[in-house]
mmCIF file of C-alpha atoms in Angstrom:
data_model
loop_
_atom_site.group_PDB
_atom_site.id
_atom_site.type_symbol
_atom_site.label_atom_id
_atom_site.label_comp_id
_atom_site.label_asym_id
_atom_site.label_seq_id
_atom_site.Cartn_x
_atom_site.Cartn_y
_atom_site.Cartn_z
ATOM 1 C CA UNK A 1 -6.025 17.254 6.622
ATOM 2 C CA UNK A 2 -5.000 14.924 3.794
ATOM 3 C CA UNK A 3 -1.974 12.669 4.011
ATOM 4 C CA UNK A 4 -0.372 14.656 1.149
ATOM 5 C CA UNK A 5 -0.602 17.914 3.103
ATOM 6 C CA UNK A 6 0.609 16.218 6.288
ATOM 7 C CA UNK A 7 3.686 14.871 4.502
ATOM 8 C CA UNK A 8 4.465 18.256 2.952
ATOM 9 C CA UNK A 9 4.243 19.893 6.387
ATOM 10 C CA UNK A 10 6.423 17.149 7.884
ATOM 11 C CA UNK A 11 9.052 17.632 5.152
ATOM 12 C CA UNK A 12 9.005 21.397 5.697
ATOM 13 C CA UNK A 13 9.459 20.969 9.466
ATOM 14 C CA UNK A 14 12.289 18.480 8.948
ATOM 15 C CA UNK A 15 14.051 20.746 6.455
ATOM 16 C CA UNK A 16 13.703 23.767 8.774
ATOM 17 C CA UNK A 17 14.953 21.955 11.872
ATOM 18 C CA UNK A 18 17.808 20.086 10.227
ATOM 19 C CA UNK A 19 18.852 23.095 8.165
ATOM 20 C CA UNK A 20 18.863 25.293 11.267
ATOM 21 C CA UNK A 21 20.941 22.767 13.192
ATOM 22 C CA UNK A 22 23.443 22.481 10.366
ATOM 23 C CA UNK A 23 23.744 26.250 9.896
ATOM 24 C CA UNK A 24 23.746 27.412 13.520
ATOM 25 C CA UNK A 25 25.132 24.531 15.566
ATOM 26 C CA UNK A 26 27.601 23.066 13.096
ATOM 27 C CA UNK A 27 28.325 26.324 11.268
ATOM 28 C CA UNK A 28 27.851 25.014 7.732
ATOM 29 C CA UNK A 29 27.269 27.359 4.817
ATOM 30 C CA UNK A 30 23.731 27.552 3.338
ATOM 31 C CA UNK A 31 24.740 25.237 0.452
ATOM 32 C CA UNK A 32 26.329 22.657 2.739
ATOM 33 C CA UNK A 33 23.380 22.994 5.105
ATOM 34 C CA UNK A 34 21.043 22.052 2.249
ATOM 35 C CA UNK A 35 23.223 19.035 1.411
ATOM 36 C CA UNK A 36 23.224 18.053 5.078
ATOM 37 C CA UNK A 37 19.415 18.257 5.163
ATOM 38 C CA UNK A 38 19.056 16.038 2.091
ATOM 39 C CA UNK A 39 21.428 13.412 3.443
ATOM 40 C CA UNK A 40 19.844 13.528 6.904
ATOM 41 C CA UNK A 41 16.348 13.102 5.464
ATOM 42 C CA UNK A 42 17.465 10.130 3.400
ATOM 43 C CA UNK A 43 19.144 8.658 6.463
ATOM 44 C CA UNK A 44 16.085 9.102 8.664
ATOM 45 C CA UNK A 45 13.820 7.519 6.071
ATOM 46 C CA UNK A 46 16.169 4.571 5.578
ATOM 47 C CA UNK A 47 16.424 4.101 9.347
ATOM 48 C CA UNK A 48 12.697 3.346 9.464
ATOM 49 C CA UNK A 49 13.140 0.590 6.886
ATOM 50 C CA UNK A 50 16.116 -0.872 8.766
ATOM 51 C CA UNK A 51 14.067 -0.936 11.970
ATOM 52 C CA UNK A 52 11.187 -2.774 10.289
ATOM 53 C CA UNK A 53 13.602 -5.299 8.813
ATOM 54 C CA UNK A 54 15.128 -5.725 12.249
ATOM 55 C CA UNK A 55 11.719 -6.551 13.709
ATOM 56 C CA UNK A 56 10.912 -8.878 10.806
ATOM 57 C CA UNK A 57 13.977 -11.007 11.535
ATOM 58 C CA UNK A 58 12.377 -12.178 14.792
ATOM 59 C CA UNK A 59 9.851 -14.170 12.756
ATOM 60 C CA UNK A 60 10.532 -17.292 10.659
ATOM 61 C CA UNK A 61 10.897 -16.497 6.954
ATOM 62 C CA UNK A 62 12.053 -18.627 4.017
ATOM 63 C CA UNK A 63 15.830 -18.746 3.757
ATOM 64 C CA UNK A 64 17.419 -16.806 0.915
ATOM 65 C CA UNK A 65 21.052 -16.078 0.161
ATOM 66 C CA UNK A 66 22.861 -13.065 1.613
ATOM 67 C CA UNK A 67 23.071 -11.373 -1.770
ATOM 68 C CA UNK A 68 19.347 -11.795 -2.396
ATOM 69 C CA UNK A 69 18.598 -10.524 1.116
ATOM 70 C CA UNK A 70 20.722 -7.397 0.581
ATOM 71 C CA UNK A 71 19.010 -6.720 -2.752
ATOM 72 C CA UNK A 72 15.644 -7.119 -1.035
ATOM 73 C CA UNK A 73 16.506 -4.617 1.698
ATOM 74 C CA UNK A 74 17.892 -2.093 -0.802
ATOM 75 C CA UNK A 75 14.750 -2.373 -2.945
ATOM 76 C CA UNK A 76 12.591 -1.792 0.134
ATOM 77 C CA UNK A 77 14.632 1.266 1.105
ATOM 78 C CA UNK A 78 14.241 2.678 -2.386
ATOM 79 C CA UNK A 79 10.497 1.947 -2.309
ATOM 80 C CA UNK A 80 10.185 3.699 1.051
ATOM 81 C CA UNK A 81 12.046 6.780 -0.173
ATOM 82 C CA UNK A 82 10.109 6.835 -3.432
ATOM 83 C CA UNK A 83 6.828 6.636 -1.530
ATOM 84 C CA UNK A 84 7.346 9.137 1.281
ATOM 85 C CA UNK A 85 9.703 11.716 -0.222
ATOM 86 C CA UNK A 86 8.340 11.823 -3.762
ATOM 87 C CA UNK A 87 5.082 10.114 -4.735
ATOM 88 C CA UNK A 88 2.980 11.049 -1.698
ATOM 89 C CA UNK A 89 4.138 14.623 -0.991
ATOM 90 C CA UNK A 90 3.911 15.555 -4.692
ATOM 91 C CA UNK A 91 0.978 13.354 -5.668
ATOM 92 C CA UNK A 92 -1.031 16.183 -7.239
ATOM 93 C CA UNK A 93 1.855 17.028 -9.576
ATOM 94 C CA UNK A 94 2.791 13.448 -10.444
ATOM 95 C CA UNK A 95 -0.516 11.571 -10.480
ATOM 96 C CA UNK A 96 -2.863 12.516 -13.304
ATOM 97 C CA UNK A 97 -6.617 11.925 -12.934
ATOM 98 C CA UNK A 98 -7.825 8.409 -13.709
ATOM 99 C CA UNK A 99 -8.494 7.821 -17.412
ATOM 100 C CA UNK A 100 -11.886 6.147 -17.279
ATOM 101 C CA UNK A 101 -13.493 4.906 -20.488
ATOM 102 C CA UNK A 102 -16.023 2.203 -21.369
ATOM 103 C CA UNK A 103 -14.848 -1.152 -20.034
ATOM 104 C CA UNK A 104 -16.607 -4.408 -19.141
ATOM 105 C CA UNK A 105 -14.446 -4.950 -16.028
ATOM 106 C CA UNK A 106 -12.408 -1.992 -14.690
ATOM 107 C CA UNK A 107 -9.943 -2.217 -11.824
ATOM 108 C CA UNK A 108 -10.006 -0.098 -8.664
ATOM 109 C CA UNK A 109 -6.721 0.165 -6.752
ATOM 110 C CA UNK A 110 -6.999 0.870 -3.010
ATOM 111 C CA UNK A 111 -3.930 2.072 -1.084
ATOM 112 C CA UNK A 112 -2.785 1.169 2.410
ATOM 113 C CA UNK A 113 -2.015 2.837 5.741
ATOM 114 C CA UNK A 114 -0.527 6.328 5.661
ATOM 115 C CA UNK A 115 -0.608 6.508 1.879
ATOM 116 C CA UNK A 116 -2.768 7.885 -0.937
ATOM 117 C CA UNK A 117 -3.586 7.054 -4.563
ATOM 118 C CA UNK A 118 -0.116 8.355 -5.455
ATOM 119 C CA UNK A 119 1.489 4.997 -4.675
ATOM 120 C CA UNK A 120 -0.206 3.477 -7.725
ATOM 121 C CA UNK A 121 1.517 5.676 -10.308
ATOM 122 C CA UNK A 122 3.746 2.906 -11.699
ATOM 123 C CA UNK A 123 1.326 -0.011 -11.384
ATOM 124 C CA UNK A 124 -1.532 1.969 -12.911
ATOM 125 C CA UNK A 125 0.600 2.801 -15.958
ATOM 126 C CA UNK A 126 1.654 -0.835 -16.431
ATOM 127 C CA UNK A 127 -1.880 -2.206 -16.067
ATOM 128 C CA UNK A 128 -3.199 0.408 -18.482
ATOM 129 C CA UNK A 129 -0.466 -0.499 -20.971
ATOM 130 C CA UNK A 130 -1.766 -4.091 -20.791
ATOM 131 C CA UNK A 131 -5.234 -2.885 -21.804
ATOM 132 C CA UNK A 132 -6.997 -2.483 -18.462
ATOM 133 C CA UNK A 133 -9.033 0.517 -17.358
ATOM 134 C CA UNK A 134 -7.692 1.453 -13.935
ATOM 135 C CA UNK A 135 -9.139 3.715 -11.252
ATOM 136 C CA UNK A 136 -7.706 4.810 -7.912
ATOM 137 C CA UNK A 137 -9.038 6.308 -4.687
ATOM 138 C CA UNK A 138 -7.618 8.144 -1.679
ATOM 139 C CA UNK A 139 -9.043 7.006 1.647
ATOM 140 C CA UNK A 140 -9.678 9.635 4.293
ATOM 141 C CA UNK A 141 -9.345 10.471 7.105
ATOM 142 C CA UNK A 142 -5.825 8.991 6.845
ATOM 143 C CA UNK A 143 -5.683 7.886 10.489
ATOM 144 C CA UNK A 144 -9.385 7.439 11.186
ATOM 145 C CA UNK A 145 -11.483 4.332 11.724
ATOM 146 C CA UNK A 146 -11.537 1.763 8.907
ATOM 147 C CA UNK A 147 -15.337 1.901 8.911
ATOM 148 C CA UNK A 148 -15.218 5.641 8.177
ATOM 149 C CA UNK A 149 -13.333 4.983 4.932
ATOM 150 C CA UNK A 150 -15.966 2.646 3.523
ATOM 151 C CA UNK A 151 -18.450 5.317 2.325
ATOM 152 C CA UNK A 152 -15.705 6.961 0.271
ATOM 153 C CA UNK A 153 -14.761 3.615 -1.276
ATOM 154 C CA UNK A 154 -18.423 2.883 -2.005
ATOM 155 C CA UNK A 155 -18.850 6.255 -3.693
ATOM 156 C CA UNK A 156 -15.739 5.695 -5.833
ATOM 157 C CA UNK A 157 -16.989 2.252 -6.876
ATOM 158 C CA UNK A 158 -20.256 3.803 -8.050
ATOM 159 C CA UNK A 159 -18.374 6.545 -9.922
ATOM 160 C CA UNK A 160 -16.139 4.043 -11.713
ATOM 161 C CA UNK A 161 -19.037 1.804 -12.711
ATOM 162 C CA UNK A 162 -21.016 4.788 -13.994
ATOM 163 C CA UNK A 163 -18.065 6.156 -15.988
ATOM 164 C CA UNK A 164 -17.143 2.812 -17.557
ATOM 165 C CA UNK A 165 -20.626 1.377 -18.038
ATOM 166 C CA UNK A 166 -19.577 -1.801 -16.227
ATOM 167 C CA UNK A 167 -21.771 -3.840 -13.926
ATOM 168 C CA UNK A 168 -18.850 -4.963 -11.749
ATOM 169 C CA UNK A 169 -15.198 -4.190 -11.113
ATOM 170 C CA UNK A 170 -12.162 -5.852 -9.547
ATOM 171 C CA UNK A 171 -10.914 -4.480 -6.226
ATOM 172 C CA UNK A 172 -7.140 -4.592 -5.646
ATOM 173 C CA UNK A 173 -6.131 -3.477 -2.162
ATOM 174 C CA UNK A 174 -2.647 -3.087 -0.726
ATOM 175 C CA UNK A 175 -2.161 -3.631 3.013
ATOM 176 C CA UNK A 176 -4.859 -1.739 4.954
ATOM 177 C CA UNK A 177 -6.677 -1.138 1.669
ATOM 178 C CA UNK A 178 -7.547 -4.820 1.546
ATOM 179 C CA UNK A 179 -9.216 -4.553 4.951
ATOM 180 C CA UNK A 180 -11.294 -1.566 3.837
ATOM 181 C CA UNK A 181 -12.362 -3.581 0.774
ATOM 182 C CA UNK A 182 -13.434 -6.456 3.029
ATOM 183 C CA UNK A 183 -15.323 -3.974 5.196
ATOM 184 C CA UNK A 184 -17.160 -2.663 2.132
ATOM 185 C CA UNK A 185 -18.051 -6.165 0.938
ATOM 186 C CA UNK A 186 -19.326 -7.173 4.387
ATOM 187 C CA UNK A 187 -21.614 -4.144 4.463
ATOM 188 C CA UNK A 188 -22.663 -3.757 0.815
ATOM 189 C CA UNK A 189 -22.364 -7.299 -0.538
ATOM 190 C CA UNK A 190 -20.617 -8.372 -3.705
ATOM 191 C CA UNK A 191 -23.099 -7.207 -6.321
ATOM 192 C CA UNK A 192 -20.711 -4.596 -7.728
ATOM 193 C CA UNK A 193 -17.453 -6.530 -7.248
ATOM 194 C CA UNK A 194 -16.322 -9.468 -9.383
ATOM 195 C CA UNK A 195 -13.226 -10.297 -7.352
ATOM 196 C CA UNK A 196 -11.026 -9.048 -4.505
ATOM 197 C CA UNK A 197 -7.241 -9.249 -4.731
ATOM 198 C CA UNK A 198 -5.280 -8.185 -1.662
ATOM 199 C CA UNK A 199 -1.557 -7.429 -1.605
ATOM 200 C CA UNK A 200 0.284 -7.844 1.712
ATOM 201 C CA UNK A 201 -2.909 -7.224 3.689
ATOM 202 C CA UNK A 202 -2.788 -7.942 7.439
ATOM 203 C CA UNK A 203 -5.989 -9.990 7.457
ATOM 204 C CA UNK A 204 -5.145 -11.207 10.948
ATOM 205 C CA UNK A 205 -3.472 -7.982 12.062
ATOM 206 C CA UNK A 206 0.186 -7.082 12.531
ATOM 207 C CA UNK A 207 2.286 -6.772 15.688
ATOM 208 C CA UNK A 208 3.934 -3.686 14.187
ATOM 209 C CA UNK A 209 0.568 -1.879 14.151
ATOM 210 C CA UNK A 210 1.094 -1.199 17.874
ATOM 211 C CA UNK A 211 3.678 1.402 16.822
ATOM 212 C CA UNK A 212 1.351 3.139 14.358
ATOM 213 C CA UNK A 213 -0.707 6.280 14.834
ATOM 214 C CA UNK A 214 -4.464 6.558 14.591
ATOM 215 C CA UNK A 215 -7.613 4.547 15.142
ATOM 216 C CA UNK A 216 -6.922 2.422 12.054
ATOM 217 C CA UNK A 217 -3.579 1.318 13.504
ATOM 218 C CA UNK A 218 -5.358 0.185 16.683
ATOM 219 C CA UNK A 219 -7.850 -1.759 14.566
ATOM 220 C CA UNK A 220 -5.002 -3.555 12.763
ATOM 221 C CA UNK A 221 -3.473 -4.851 15.994
ATOM 222 C CA UNK A 222 -3.900 -8.629 16.392
ATOM 223 C CA UNK A 223 -7.000 -9.457 18.386
ATOM 224 C CA UNK A 224 -8.580 -6.026 17.958
ATOM 225 C CA UNK A 225 -12.344 -5.732 18.149
ATOM 226 C CA UNK A 226 -12.477 -4.732 14.476
ATOM 227 C CA UNK A 227 -10.572 -7.815 13.330
ATOM 228 C CA UNK A 228 -12.644 -10.099 15.559
ATOM 229 C CA UNK A 229 -15.850 -8.594 14.183
ATOM 230 C CA UNK A 230 -14.878 -9.308 10.581
ATOM 231 C CA UNK A 231 -13.066 -12.613 11.157
ATOM 232 C CA UNK A 232 -16.416 -14.398 11.227
ATOM 233 C CA UNK A 233 -17.757 -12.662 8.099
ATOM 234 C CA UNK A 234 -17.192 -14.902 5.052
ATOM 235 C CA UNK A 235 -16.017 -13.195 1.874
ATOM 236 C CA UNK A 236 -18.952 -12.873 -0.532
ATOM 237 C CA UNK A 237 -16.823 -12.725 -3.717
ATOM 238 C CA UNK A 238 -13.865 -14.777 -4.969
ATOM 239 C CA UNK A 239 -10.784 -13.597 -3.119
ATOM 240 C CA UNK A 240 -7.026 -13.917 -3.573
ATOM 241 C CA UNK A 241 -4.489 -12.972 -0.898
ATOM 242 C CA UNK A 242 -1.090 -12.229 -2.423
ATOM 243 C CA UNK A 243 1.411 -12.174 0.410
ATOM 244 C CA UNK A 244 5.126 -11.626 0.624
ATOM 245 C CA UNK A 245 6.818 -14.141 2.880
ATOM 246 C CA UNK A 246 9.505 -11.541 3.700
ATOM 247 C CA UNK A 247 7.113 -8.759 4.621
ATOM 248 C CA UNK A 248 8.646 -6.231 7.016
ATOM 249 C CA UNK A 249 5.411 -4.573 8.190
ATOM 250 C CA UNK A 250 2.902 -7.411 8.552
ATOM 251 C CA UNK A 251 4.365 -9.424 11.406
ATOM 252 C CA UNK A 252 4.244 -12.371 11.682
ATOM 253 C CA UNK A 253 4.127 -12.646 7.904
ATOM 254 C CA UNK A 254 1.618 -15.514 8.100
ATOM 255 C CA UNK A 255 -1.038 -13.015 9.242
ATOM 256 C CA UNK A 256 -1.543 -12.121 5.582
ATOM 257 C CA UNK A 257 -3.439 -15.393 5.174
ATOM 258 C CA UNK A 258 -7.220 -15.461 5.358
ATOM 259 C CA UNK A 259 -9.497 -18.454 5.438
ATOM 260 C CA UNK A 260 -11.626 -18.639 2.308
ATOM 261 C CA UNK A 261 -9.138 -16.721 0.128
ATOM 262 C CA UNK A 262 -6.702 -18.288 -2.302
ATOM 263 C CA UNK A 263 -3.183 -17.874 -0.921
ATOM 264 C CA UNK A 264 -0.368 -16.870 -3.284
ATOM 265 C CA UNK A 265 3.134 -16.331 -1.925
ATOM 266 C CA UNK A 266 5.800 -14.020 -3.341
ATOM 267 C CA UNK A 267 9.238 -14.202 -1.752
ATOM 268 C CA UNK A 268 12.137 -11.751 -1.469
ATOM 269 C CA UNK A 269 9.966 -8.618 -1.616
ATOM 270 C CA UNK A 270 9.253 -6.119 1.148
ATOM 271 C CA UNK A 271 5.930 -4.571 2.087
ATOM 272 C CA UNK A 272 6.302 -1.441 -0.054
ATOM 273 C CA UNK A 273 8.508 -2.770 -2.842
ATOM 274 C CA UNK A 274 5.699 -5.248 -3.557
ATOM 275 C CA UNK A 275 3.669 -2.284 -4.872
ATOM 276 C CA UNK A 276 6.259 -1.271 -7.448
ATOM 277 C CA UNK A 277 7.689 -4.639 -8.462
ATOM 278 C CA UNK A 278 7.241 -5.884 -12.022
ATOM 279 C CA UNK A 279 6.780 -9.330 -10.504
ATOM 280 C CA UNK A 280 3.608 -8.000 -8.902
ATOM 281 C CA UNK A 281 2.476 -6.600 -12.251
ATOM 282 C CA UNK A 282 3.067 -9.925 -13.977
ATOM 283 C CA UNK A 283 1.172 -11.799 -11.264
ATOM 284 C CA UNK A 284 -1.774 -9.397 -11.387
ATOM 285 C CA UNK A 285 -1.995 -9.717 -15.167
ATOM 286 C CA UNK A 286 -1.953 -13.508 -14.821
ATOM 287 C CA UNK A 287 -4.722 -13.439 -12.215
ATOM 288 C CA UNK A 288 -6.803 -11.013 -14.285
ATOM 289 C CA UNK A 289 -6.455 -13.284 -17.318
ATOM 290 C CA UNK A 290 -8.058 -16.252 -15.584
ATOM 291 C CA UNK A 291 -11.108 -17.662 -17.419
ATOM 292 C CA UNK A 292 -13.622 -16.724 -14.714
ATOM 293 C CA UNK A 293 -12.760 -13.052 -15.121
ATOM 294 C CA UNK A 294 -12.382 -13.213 -18.878
ATOM 295 C CA UNK A 295 -15.997 -14.315 -19.190
ATOM 296 C CA UNK A 296 -17.021 -11.134 -17.358
ATOM 297 C CA UNK A 297 -14.893 -9.051 -19.715
ATOM 298 C CA UNK A 298 -16.446 -10.586 -22.791
#
């Protein structure tokens, strides 16, 4: 079952339960029951973000002002709601197929845990507007082993290269997606990849993964056998780890670092809001404009 279908079922169950409670137990009218459901869903979703921020405060982060901190939390709440109540459940309606055309160096965006290609709707549009050819992929099974996602990523890489006529592409992975990209490179080598850019990827695991569901969550726990197996595998392509020093899912935040990868820090952004931020877009465009990649585009 895809993550999109799972989220639609979850939303339906939530609406049914909350609507029934509001109508039968509280005695609200159908219209007020619907309003109650909407507000309750928003509250439940925001509660998850508040809990992750609460956990993140136990770890040292760069000091920012109260106003900046409040803005950061609000942006992360909005990103969470946008992701799990709109972009993922309705991905097939909102996310058009990738527009692949001849390109010397296309980009392939790889999503993170519990998500799908739908999260890239805004970033894909911005990168395309800047002149890049951008592809996406949905990793399945959503809560399976990281190794089981690699064949799908490998197949998508081959499809993108065939459709664009390129010899190599740039992999951009958010969170868990960066680990799957590393897994692919360790197994297949870097012949088809010019560079790897990871965004908020738990290269050394995350303490919060202990609360996640699925085999992939277990593999993202610090000290897991999967992480130990790949810790000793050097990256075979140039790599950049873009990390947010105020991440609320990768804890401690320093676990986004990886030896052998260039480390770039972005502050005052949460784990999900990093995906949608224009600051992320600007940074990606700067990294993609570096001379070593421009020579491959020529």
